[in-house]
Amino acid sequence: MTQEVIFEQEKILKSPWGGGKSPFGVSREKFTMWIFILSDAFTFGGLLAGYGALRASLPSWPSRLEIFSAFPFINAKLPLLFVSIMTFILICSSLTMALAVDAGKRMDKKGVIKYLLLTIGGGFLFLLCQAYEWGHLIHEGARLTSNPWGVPLFSASFFVITGFHGSHVLSGVIVLIIMAIRVAKGIYDKRGSYEGVEVAGLYWHFVDLVWVFIFAFFYLL
Amino acid sequence: MTGHEHSQVEVHHKEGFIRKYIFSTDHKTIAKQYLITGIIWGFIGMILSWFMRLQLAYPNQPIPLLEKILGGWAEGGILKPEFYTALITMHGTIMVFFLLTAGLSGTFSNYLIPLQIGARDMAFPVLNMLSYWVFFAASVVMLISFFVQTGPAGAGWTMYPPLSALKNAVPGSGFGTTLWLISMALFIVSSLLGALNYITTTLNYRTKGMSMGRLPITVWGMFVTAILGLLSFPVLLAGAVMLIFDREFGTSFFVPSGLVLGGQPVPHEGGNPILWQHLFWFLGHPEVYIVLLPAVSIVGEVLATNSRKPLFAYKICVGAIIGIGALSMIVWGHHMYVSGMNPILGEIFVVTTLAISFPTAILIFNYLVTVWRGSLRFTPGMLFALGFLGLFIPGALTGAFLATAPVDIQLHDTYFVVAHFHFTMATAAAFGMFAGVYHWFPKMFGRMMNDKLGKIHFWGTFIGVYLIFFPMFFQGIAGVPRRYYSFTEYNFTSQFIGLNKFITIAAFIAGAAQFIFLFNFFWSMFKGPKADKNPWKANTLEWQADSPPPHGNWGPELPVVYRGPYEYSVPGAEEDYIPQTASIKVEAK
């Protein structure tokens, strides 16, 4: 009897769920970022589901091919080309972020800074593009309450959803700038781990992934 | 980094008053801050309900005292209708969110999770402090809304548009609703910070030997609650963002076409007010369980400890809590049977809602069997835990009526619903909270609460609550609608005026009993007899720490857990309890 109980205790102490350690073998920061991302995904899920429900209940929805056809400095109609380039920029920034994390794993400080700066540049470029797109639509008469192409909810949901996402990109850029400064100061070298960069990277990938959904559900569908 | 960065002893440094009591990162202090803020909110919410009860018992009769207290809101001593709607809104918001969400799970998740799993503090102590102070800011904003000229929000705690979306729909739709939304946005941030901490702490910071199968039922309850909050509050945030845009910037997410307000067509088109109801109840229903699960799990712990018996079928209880949590995410439509929903969808929600009664019934039966033939100790905490069962069972049984769409169409928005949810989630959860306060007060403050006053408080509250809410079932079956300002016009409602007076008197008595608690709480904090480490002879880890536990909770070594939390009255053991830290070798001799 006692033997069995002792055996049971040893089994529990050995198992990953037996306490005294993280069951997933990840730090508190990384784990918390994962569950924060889960929570934030529900926020975007709520926004996109709301947009979908409203759109389904309306008899007509403006053609995005017509509306999103402008391109800076070119006086021709290029449907969805600009927003596709924006998407491409953001996906590229995800790639450079992954490279920064990879450089961190190799404790390559210069590499981390280089790729972080590239990621920040990508994010910044994306924000500039979004500013251009917003400015262009506002110039054409789109407002939160009305727009020249049809139902007012079109422009309202456009500004709210892309704005909410844009604010996520902006905060991501700010986080990455802080990360770059910390890396440059050598904080992670001293710690012997670039995990902070990885955690920030998780957030960045999430923001990019959300954009893919917005691109698909708002621009393409 | 395996999640035990602060397992080494922290050097005891002297902390100033502000670091120790105000901007403290210690989970125990934060828990006390939540508790005291929650108690203040509870009293505000209760006093609001007194005003409502006065109006219902004495409609259109001037009460000069009311004018003295409320001023312009009760000119000539008669409550204004728009203030009555503001009262129901604020009573609901305060009780549901500020008392029973932040006050209940804020207090006990913070206090019990680290102590019961054998951790020194939360995973992120600074985030934890921020969580409280953001909640405090939310409280301040909500409190300010009482003092704006058009009064606090008045669209009901569910904030249905168009009342909440159009600024001049009712007086409360003005600045009061704006403040309500700001306050709730802050509240959501606070609950997110809290939930992140609770989940990470529970998973990463359990001490050696504290496997998930050895967690006390309370930690399971708080853990599932945190997951529910993490997943459902963000959806309310999405809805709140859209509602803020509707109100402040003229979009029409929730405002339909063709609405006429005060003879003027509203310049909105294309929105759908039912969308808000979906988004709101996607939070709103899990919210019911965010309120209930901490209470139900506290009750389980208190019942097992004071029955001197193991919690019956621990694993099934845990499974039931997880099952309740999972099902609670897919039942929100049962609040909307009469809102205009595809009947097939309604039917699906009937099935999921009735399905949730299985895990609930299993859990409650397990509790009853736990008490069955135990050697009960009627401490005030135990009385409140038993009282919880006495309130929850009639509440949950009437839930089956409301879950069924054909019956709900008749009973919807009547006092039957008011009675039902006050039994199930309002007073039952409050009883769970009282049970927790009485049970863990010795640990929190190192002193015992007065037993006799606690018992008087219990009987006053329990009988009072029954007398208040049980008659409302009859009112509801007779068709008396909820949220109405006065019931004098029609016979089927005015026949209850005598009953309403009776309920009002009961409300004042039950409310007066709460002042006994208030006195007992603060008096015992300073003057109560000193408590020893383990006054209830309980097994869980927190009772192995000092009362109150020092900063860092444990001595130089973290405790090691050798057994489950409910080994009470084990045959052959020296005492009728075996703490979780008792090593196996002791048992072997």
PDB file of N, CA, C and O in Angstrom, chain A residues 69-117:
ATOM      1  N   SER A  69      -8.992  50.791 -56.129  1.00  0.00           N
ATOM      2  CA  SER A  69      -8.257  50.626 -57.375  1.00  0.00           C
ATOM      3  C   SER A  69      -7.249  51.745 -57.594  1.00  0.00           C
ATOM      4  O   SER A  69      -6.623  51.814 -58.632  1.00  0.00           O
ATOM      5  N   ALA A  70      -7.093  52.607 -56.599  1.00  0.00           N
ATOM      6  CA  ALA A  70      -6.146  53.714 -56.778  1.00  0.00           C
ATOM      7  C   ALA A  70      -4.729  53.237 -56.476  1.00  0.00           C
ATOM      8  O   ALA A  70      -4.514  52.260 -55.757  1.00  0.00           O
ATOM      9  N   PHE A  71      -3.763  53.938 -57.051  1.00  0.00           N
ATOM     10  CA  PHE A  71      -2.364  53.648 -56.758  1.00  0.00           C
ATOM     11  C   PHE A  71      -1.628  54.981 -56.745  1.00  0.00           C
ATOM     12  O   PHE A  71      -1.855  55.811 -57.622  1.00  0.00           O
ATOM     13  N   PRO A  72      -0.766  55.197 -55.751  1.00  0.00           N
ATOM     14  CA  PRO A  72      -0.108  56.500 -55.702  1.00  0.00           C
ATOM     15  C   PRO A  72       0.715  56.789 -56.960  1.00  0.00           C
ATOM     16  O   PRO A  72       1.393  55.892 -57.462  1.00  0.00           O
ATOM     17  N   PHE A  73       0.649  57.988 -57.417  1.00  0.00           N
ATOM     18  CA  PHE A  73       1.418  58.525 -58.556  1.00  0.00           C
ATOM     19  C   PHE A  73       1.042  57.896 -59.894  1.00  0.00           C
ATOM     20  O   PHE A  73       1.618  58.235 -60.910  1.00  0.00           O
ATOM     21  N   ILE A  74       0.129  56.966 -59.917  1.00  0.00           N
ATOM     22  CA  ILE A  74      -0.241  56.364 -61.205  1.00  0.00           C
ATOM     23  C   ILE A  74      -1.708  56.653 -61.441  1.00  0.00           C
ATOM     24  O   ILE A  74      -2.543  56.400 -60.578  1.00  0.00           O
ATOM     25  N   ASN A  75      -1.997  57.189 -62.595  1.00  0.00           N
ATOM     26  CA  ASN A  75      -3.369  57.598 -62.851  1.00  0.00           C
ATOM     27  C   ASN A  75      -4.089  56.519 -63.642  1.00  0.00           C
ATOM     28  O   ASN A  75      -4.572  56.749 -64.741  1.00  0.00           O
ATOM     29  N   ALA A  76      -4.129  55.320 -63.094  1.00  0.00           N
ATOM     30  CA  ALA A  76      -4.837  54.254 -63.785  1.00  0.00           C
ATOM     31  C   ALA A  76      -5.567  53.423 -62.754  1.00  0.00           C
ATOM     32  O   ALA A  76      -5.247  53.474 -61.564  1.00  0.00           O
ATOM     33  N   LYS A  77      -6.572  52.672 -63.189  1.00  0.00           N
ATOM     34  CA  LYS A  77      -7.320  51.831 -62.263  1.00  0.00           C
ATOM     35  C   LYS A  77      -6.632  50.477 -62.135  1.00  0.00           C
ATOM     36  O   LYS A  77      -6.506  49.735 -63.093  1.00  0.00           O
ATOM     37  N   LEU A  78      -6.138  50.198 -60.950  1.00  0.00           N
ATOM     38  CA  LEU A  78      -5.430  48.937 -60.717  1.00  0.00           C
ATOM     39  C   LEU A  78      -6.109  48.241 -59.541  1.00  0.00           C
ATOM     40  O   LEU A  78      -5.702  48.400 -58.392  1.00  0.00           O
ATOM     41  N   PRO A  79      -7.181  47.465 -59.801  1.00  0.00           N
ATOM     42  CA  PRO A  79      -7.984  46.937 -58.692  1.00  0.00           C
ATOM     43  C   PRO A  79      -7.161  46.091 -57.720  1.00  0.00           C
ATOM     44  O   PRO A  79      -6.446  45.183 -58.140  1.00  0.00           O
ATOM     45  N   LEU A  80      -7.260  46.463 -56.468  1.00  0.00           N
ATOM     46  CA  LEU A  80      -6.683  45.698 -55.357  1.00  0.00           C
ATOM     47  C   LEU A  80      -5.160  45.540 -55.408  1.00  0.00           C
ATOM     48  O   LEU A  80      -4.593  44.839 -54.585  1.00  0.00           O
ATOM     49  N   LEU A  81      -4.499  46.212 -56.364  1.00  0.00           N
ATOM     50  CA  LEU A  81      -3.049  46.026 -56.442  1.00  0.00           C
ATOM     51  C   LEU A  81      -2.371  46.636 -55.217  1.00  0.00           C
ATOM     52  O   LEU A  81      -1.508  46.022 -54.593  1.00  0.00           O
ATOM     53  N   PHE A  82      -2.837  47.855 -54.863  1.00  0.00           N
ATOM     54  CA  PHE A  82      -2.174  48.547 -53.757  1.00  0.00           C
ATOM     55  C   PHE A  82      -2.293  47.757 -52.458  1.00  0.00           C
ATOM     56  O   PHE A  82      -1.311  47.555 -51.747  1.00  0.00           O
ATOM     57  N   VAL A  83      -3.505  47.289 -52.185  1.00  0.00           N
ATOM     58  CA  VAL A  83      -3.700  46.566 -50.925  1.00  0.00           C
ATOM     59  C   VAL A  83      -2.957  45.225 -50.942  1.00  0.00           C
ATOM     60  O   VAL A  83      -2.485  44.732 -49.914  1.00  0.00           O
ATOM     61  N   SER A  84      -2.806  44.649 -52.130  1.00  0.00           N
ATOM     62  CA  SER A  84      -2.021  43.416 -52.222  1.00  0.00           C
ATOM     63  C   SER A  84      -0.563  43.691 -51.870  1.00  0.00           C
ATOM     64  O   SER A  84       0.087  42.897 -51.173  1.00  0.00           O
ATOM     65  N   ILE A  85      -0.064  44.832 -52.335  1.00  0.00           N
ATOM     66  CA  ILE A  85       1.319  45.184 -51.997  1.00  0.00           C
ATOM     67  C   ILE A  85       1.458  45.409 -50.493  1.00  0.00           C
ATOM     68  O   ILE A  85       2.426  44.973 -49.870  1.00  0.00           O
ATOM     69  N   MET A  86       0.436  46.086 -49.900  1.00  0.00           N
ATOM     70  CA  MET A  86       0.449  46.269 -48.438  1.00  0.00           C
ATOM     71  C   MET A  86       0.539  44.923 -47.731  1.00  0.00           C
ATOM     72  O   MET A  86       1.322  44.732 -46.790  1.00  0.00           O
ATOM     73  N   THR A  87      -0.291  43.984 -48.183  1.00  0.00           N
ATOM     74  CA  THR A  87      -0.291  42.649 -47.570  1.00  0.00           C
ATOM     75  C   THR A  87       1.076  42.003 -47.716  1.00  0.00           C
ATOM     76  O   THR A  87       1.606  41.409 -46.768  1.00  0.00           O
ATOM     77  N   PHE A  88       1.652  42.162 -48.924  1.00  0.00           N
ATOM     78  CA  PHE A  88       2.968  41.587 -49.175  1.00  0.00           C
ATOM     79  C   PHE A  88       4.014  42.175 -48.224  1.00  0.00           C
ATOM     80  O   PHE A  88       4.835  41.464 -47.655  1.00  0.00           O
ATOM     81  N   ILE A  89       3.955  43.508 -48.046  1.00  0.00           N
ATOM     82  CA  ILE A  89       4.910  44.170 -47.141  1.00  0.00           C
ATOM     83  C   ILE A  89       4.804  43.574 -45.741  1.00  0.00           C
ATOM     84  O   ILE A  89       5.803  43.232 -45.089  1.00  0.00           O
ATOM     85  N   LEU A  90       3.550  43.407 -45.277  1.00  0.00           N
ATOM     86  CA  LEU A  90       3.359  42.919 -43.911  1.00  0.00           C
ATOM     87  C   LEU A  90       3.855  41.474 -43.777  1.00  0.00           C
ATOM     88  O   LEU A  90       4.475  41.118 -42.771  1.00  0.00           O
ATOM     89  N   ILE A  91       3.595  40.668 -44.806  1.00  0.00           N
ATOM     90  CA  ILE A  91       4.051  39.277 -44.736  1.00  0.00           C
ATOM     91  C   ILE A  91       5.577  39.229 -44.754  1.00  0.00           C
ATOM     92  O   ILE A  91       6.197  38.442 -44.018  1.00  0.00           O
ATOM     93  N   CYS A  92       6.194  40.117 -45.562  1.00  0.00           N
ATOM     94  CA  CYS A  92       7.660  40.184 -45.568  1.00  0.00           C
ATOM     95  C   CYS A  92       8.193  40.555 -44.191  1.00  0.00           C
ATOM     96  O   CYS A  92       9.211  40.026 -43.745  1.00  0.00           O
ATOM     97  N   SER A  93       7.463  41.480 -43.514  1.00  0.00           N
ATOM     98  CA  SER A  93       7.942  41.882 -42.186  1.00  0.00           C
ATOM     99  C   SER A  93       7.836  40.711 -41.211  1.00  0.00           C
ATOM    100  O   SER A  93       8.611  40.618 -40.269  1.00  0.00           O
ATOM    101  N   SER A  94       6.872  39.824 -41.438  1.00  0.00           N
ATOM    102  CA  SER A  94       6.794  38.623 -40.608  1.00  0.00           C
ATOM    103  C   SER A  94       8.024  37.745 -40.839  1.00  0.00           C
ATOM    104  O   SER A  94       8.575  37.172 -39.895  1.00  0.00           O
ATOM    105  N   LEU A  95       8.437  37.682 -42.108  1.00  0.00           N
ATOM    106  CA  LEU A  95       9.628  36.877 -42.424  1.00  0.00           C
ATOM    107  C   LEU A  95      10.856  37.451 -41.722  1.00  0.00           C
ATOM    108  O   LEU A  95      11.612  36.720 -41.072  1.00  0.00           O
ATOM    109  N   THR A  96      11.045  38.787 -41.822  1.00  0.00           N
ATOM    110  CA  THR A  96      12.224  39.375 -41.179  1.00  0.00           C
ATOM    111  C   THR A  96      12.152  39.199 -39.661  1.00  0.00           C
ATOM    112  O   THR A  96      13.166  39.025 -39.003  1.00  0.00           O
ATOM    113  N   MET A  97      10.911  39.222 -39.119  1.00  0.00           N
ATOM    114  CA  MET A  97      10.765  38.996 -37.676  1.00  0.00           C
ATOM    115  C   MET A  97      11.246  37.592 -37.319  1.00  0.00           C
ATOM    116  O   MET A  97      11.970  37.404 -36.335  1.00  0.00           O
ATOM    117  N   ALA A  98      10.845  36.626 -38.149  1.00  0.00           N
ATOM    118  CA  ALA A  98      11.282  35.248 -37.893  1.00  0.00           C
ATOM    119  C   ALA A  98      12.803  35.160 -37.964  1.00  0.00           C
ATOM    120  O   ALA A  98      13.436  34.462 -37.160  1.00  0.00           O
ATOM    121  N   LEU A  99      13.397  35.897 -38.908  1.00  0.00           N
ATOM    122  CA  LEU A  99      14.857  35.886 -39.025  1.00  0.00           C
ATOM    123  C   LEU A  99      15.504  36.512 -37.790  1.00  0.00           C
ATOM    124  O   LEU A  99      16.559  36.059 -37.337  1.00  0.00           O
ATOM    125  N   ALA A 100      14.843  37.568 -37.250  1.00  0.00           N
ATOM    126  CA  ALA A 100      15.377  38.203 -36.042  1.00  0.00           C
ATOM    127  C   ALA A 100      15.361  37.212 -34.874  1.00  0.00           C
ATOM    128  O   ALA A 100      16.333  37.118 -34.118  1.00  0.00           O
ATOM    129  N   VAL A 101      14.256  36.471 -34.753  1.00  0.00           N
ATOM    130  CA  VAL A 101      14.165  35.479 -33.678  1.00  0.00           C
ATOM    131  C   VAL A 101      15.245  34.413 -33.863  1.00  0.00           C
ATOM    132  O   VAL A 101      15.911  33.997 -32.902  1.00  0.00           O
ATOM    133  N   ASP A 102      15.420  34.021 -35.118  1.00  0.00           N
ATOM    134  CA  ASP A 102      16.425  33.001 -35.418  1.00  0.00           C
ATOM    135  C   ASP A 102      17.826  33.502 -35.047  1.00  0.00           C
ATOM    136  O   ASP A 102      18.612  32.785 -34.420  1.00  0.00           O
ATOM    137  N   ALA A 103      18.104  34.771 -35.410  1.00  0.00           N
ATOM    138  CA  ALA A 103      19.402  35.344 -35.043  1.00  0.00           C
ATOM    139  C   ALA A 103      19.565  35.375 -33.529  1.00  0.00           C
ATOM    140  O   ALA A 103      20.659  35.153 -33.000  1.00  0.00           O
ATOM    141  N   GLY A 104      18.452  35.651 -32.825  1.00  0.00           N
ATOM    142  CA  GLY A 104      18.492  35.662 -31.364  1.00  0.00           C
ATOM    143  C   GLY A 104      18.859  34.299 -30.811  1.00  0.00           C
ATOM    144  O   GLY A 104      19.607  34.188 -29.847  1.00  0.00           O
ATOM    145  N   LYS A 105      18.321  33.260 -31.430  1.00  0.00           N
ATOM    146  CA  LYS A 105      18.628  31.899 -30.967  1.00  0.00           C
ATOM    147  C   LYS A 105      20.127  31.626 -31.082  1.00  0.00           C
ATOM    148  O   LYS A 105      20.695  30.887 -30.290  1.00  0.00           O
ATOM    149  N   ARG A 106      20.741  32.230 -32.128  1.00  0.00           N
ATOM    150  CA  ARG A 106      22.184  32.041 -32.309  1.00  0.00           C
ATOM    151  C   ARG A 106      22.988  33.077 -31.519  1.00  0.00           C
ATOM    152  O   ARG A 106      24.202  33.173 -31.684  1.00  0.00           O
ATOM    153  N   MET A 107      22.303  33.904 -30.700  1.00  0.00           N
ATOM    154  CA  MET A 107      22.924  34.961 -29.893  1.00  0.00           C
ATOM    155  C   MET A 107      23.693  35.952 -30.777  1.00  0.00           C
ATOM    156  O   MET A 107      24.713  36.499 -30.374  1.00  0.00           O
ATOM    157  N   ASP A 108      23.164  36.171 -31.967  1.00  0.00           N
ATOM    158  CA  ASP A 108      23.820  37.066 -32.918  1.00  0.00           C
ATOM    159  C   ASP A 108      23.181  38.445 -32.778  1.00  0.00           C
ATOM    160  O   ASP A 108      22.173  38.752 -33.405  1.00  0.00           O
ATOM    161  N   LYS A 109      23.786  39.288 -31.917  1.00  0.00           N
ATOM    162  CA  LYS A 109      23.177  40.570 -31.580  1.00  0.00           C
ATOM    163  C   LYS A 109      22.996  41.452 -32.808  1.00  0.00           C
ATOM    164  O   LYS A 109      21.941  42.042 -33.020  1.00  0.00           O
ATOM    165  N   LYS A 110      24.027  41.519 -33.647  1.00  0.00           N
ATOM    166  CA  LYS A 110      23.946  42.385 -34.830  1.00  0.00           C
ATOM    167  C   LYS A 110      22.827  41.929 -35.755  1.00  0.00           C
ATOM    168  O   LYS A 110      22.075  42.735 -36.304  1.00  0.00           O
ATOM    169  N   GLY A 111      22.742  40.599 -35.926  1.00  0.00           N
ATOM    170  CA  GLY A 111      21.683  40.068 -36.793  1.00  0.00           C
ATOM    171  C   GLY A 111      20.309  40.427 -36.258  1.00  0.00           C
ATOM    172  O   GLY A 111      19.420  40.828 -37.015  1.00  0.00           O
ATOM    173  N   VAL A 112      20.134  40.303 -34.937  1.00  0.00           N
ATOM    174  CA  VAL A 112      18.828  40.618 -34.348  1.00  0.00           C
ATOM    175  C   VAL A 112      18.478  42.069 -34.647  1.00  0.00           C
ATOM    176  O   VAL A 112      17.371  42.386 -35.102  1.00  0.00           O
ATOM    177  N   ILE A 113      19.443  42.962 -34.406  1.00  0.00           N
ATOM    178  CA  ILE A 113      19.147  44.388 -34.619  1.00  0.00           C
ATOM    179  C   ILE A 113      18.820  44.646 -36.078  1.00  0.00           C
ATOM    180  O   ILE A 113      17.849  45.341 -36.400  1.00  0.00           O
ATOM    181  N   LYS A 114      19.598  44.043 -36.970  1.00  0.00           N
ATOM    182  CA  LYS A 114      19.368  44.272 -38.400  1.00  0.00           C
ATOM    183  C   LYS A 114      17.951  43.854 -38.792  1.00  0.00           C
ATOM    184  O   LYS A 114      17.200  44.633 -39.387  1.00  0.00           O
ATOM    185  N   TYR A 115      17.571  42.638 -38.398  1.00  0.00           N
ATOM    186  CA  TYR A 115      16.258  42.143 -38.822  1.00  0.00           C
ATOM    187  C   TYR A 115      15.131  42.849 -38.085  1.00  0.00           C
ATOM    188  O   TYR A 115      14.053  43.056 -38.643  1.00  0.00           O
ATOM    189  N   LEU A 116      15.387  43.229 -36.832  1.00  0.00           N
ATOM    190  CA  LEU A 116      14.343  43.988 -36.128  1.00  0.00           C
ATOM    191  C   LEU A 116      14.094  45.311 -36.836  1.00  0.00           C
ATOM    192  O   LEU A 116      12.946  45.720 -37.032  1.00  0.00           O
ATOM    193  N   LEU A 117      15.188  45.978 -37.248  1.00  0.00           N
ATOM    194  CA  LEU A 117      15.023  47.263 -37.936  1.00  0.00           C
ATOM    195  C   LEU A 117      14.256  47.059 -39.244  1.00  0.00           C
ATOM    196  O   LEU A 117      13.392  47.869 -39.595  1.00  0.00           O
TER     197      LEU A 117
END
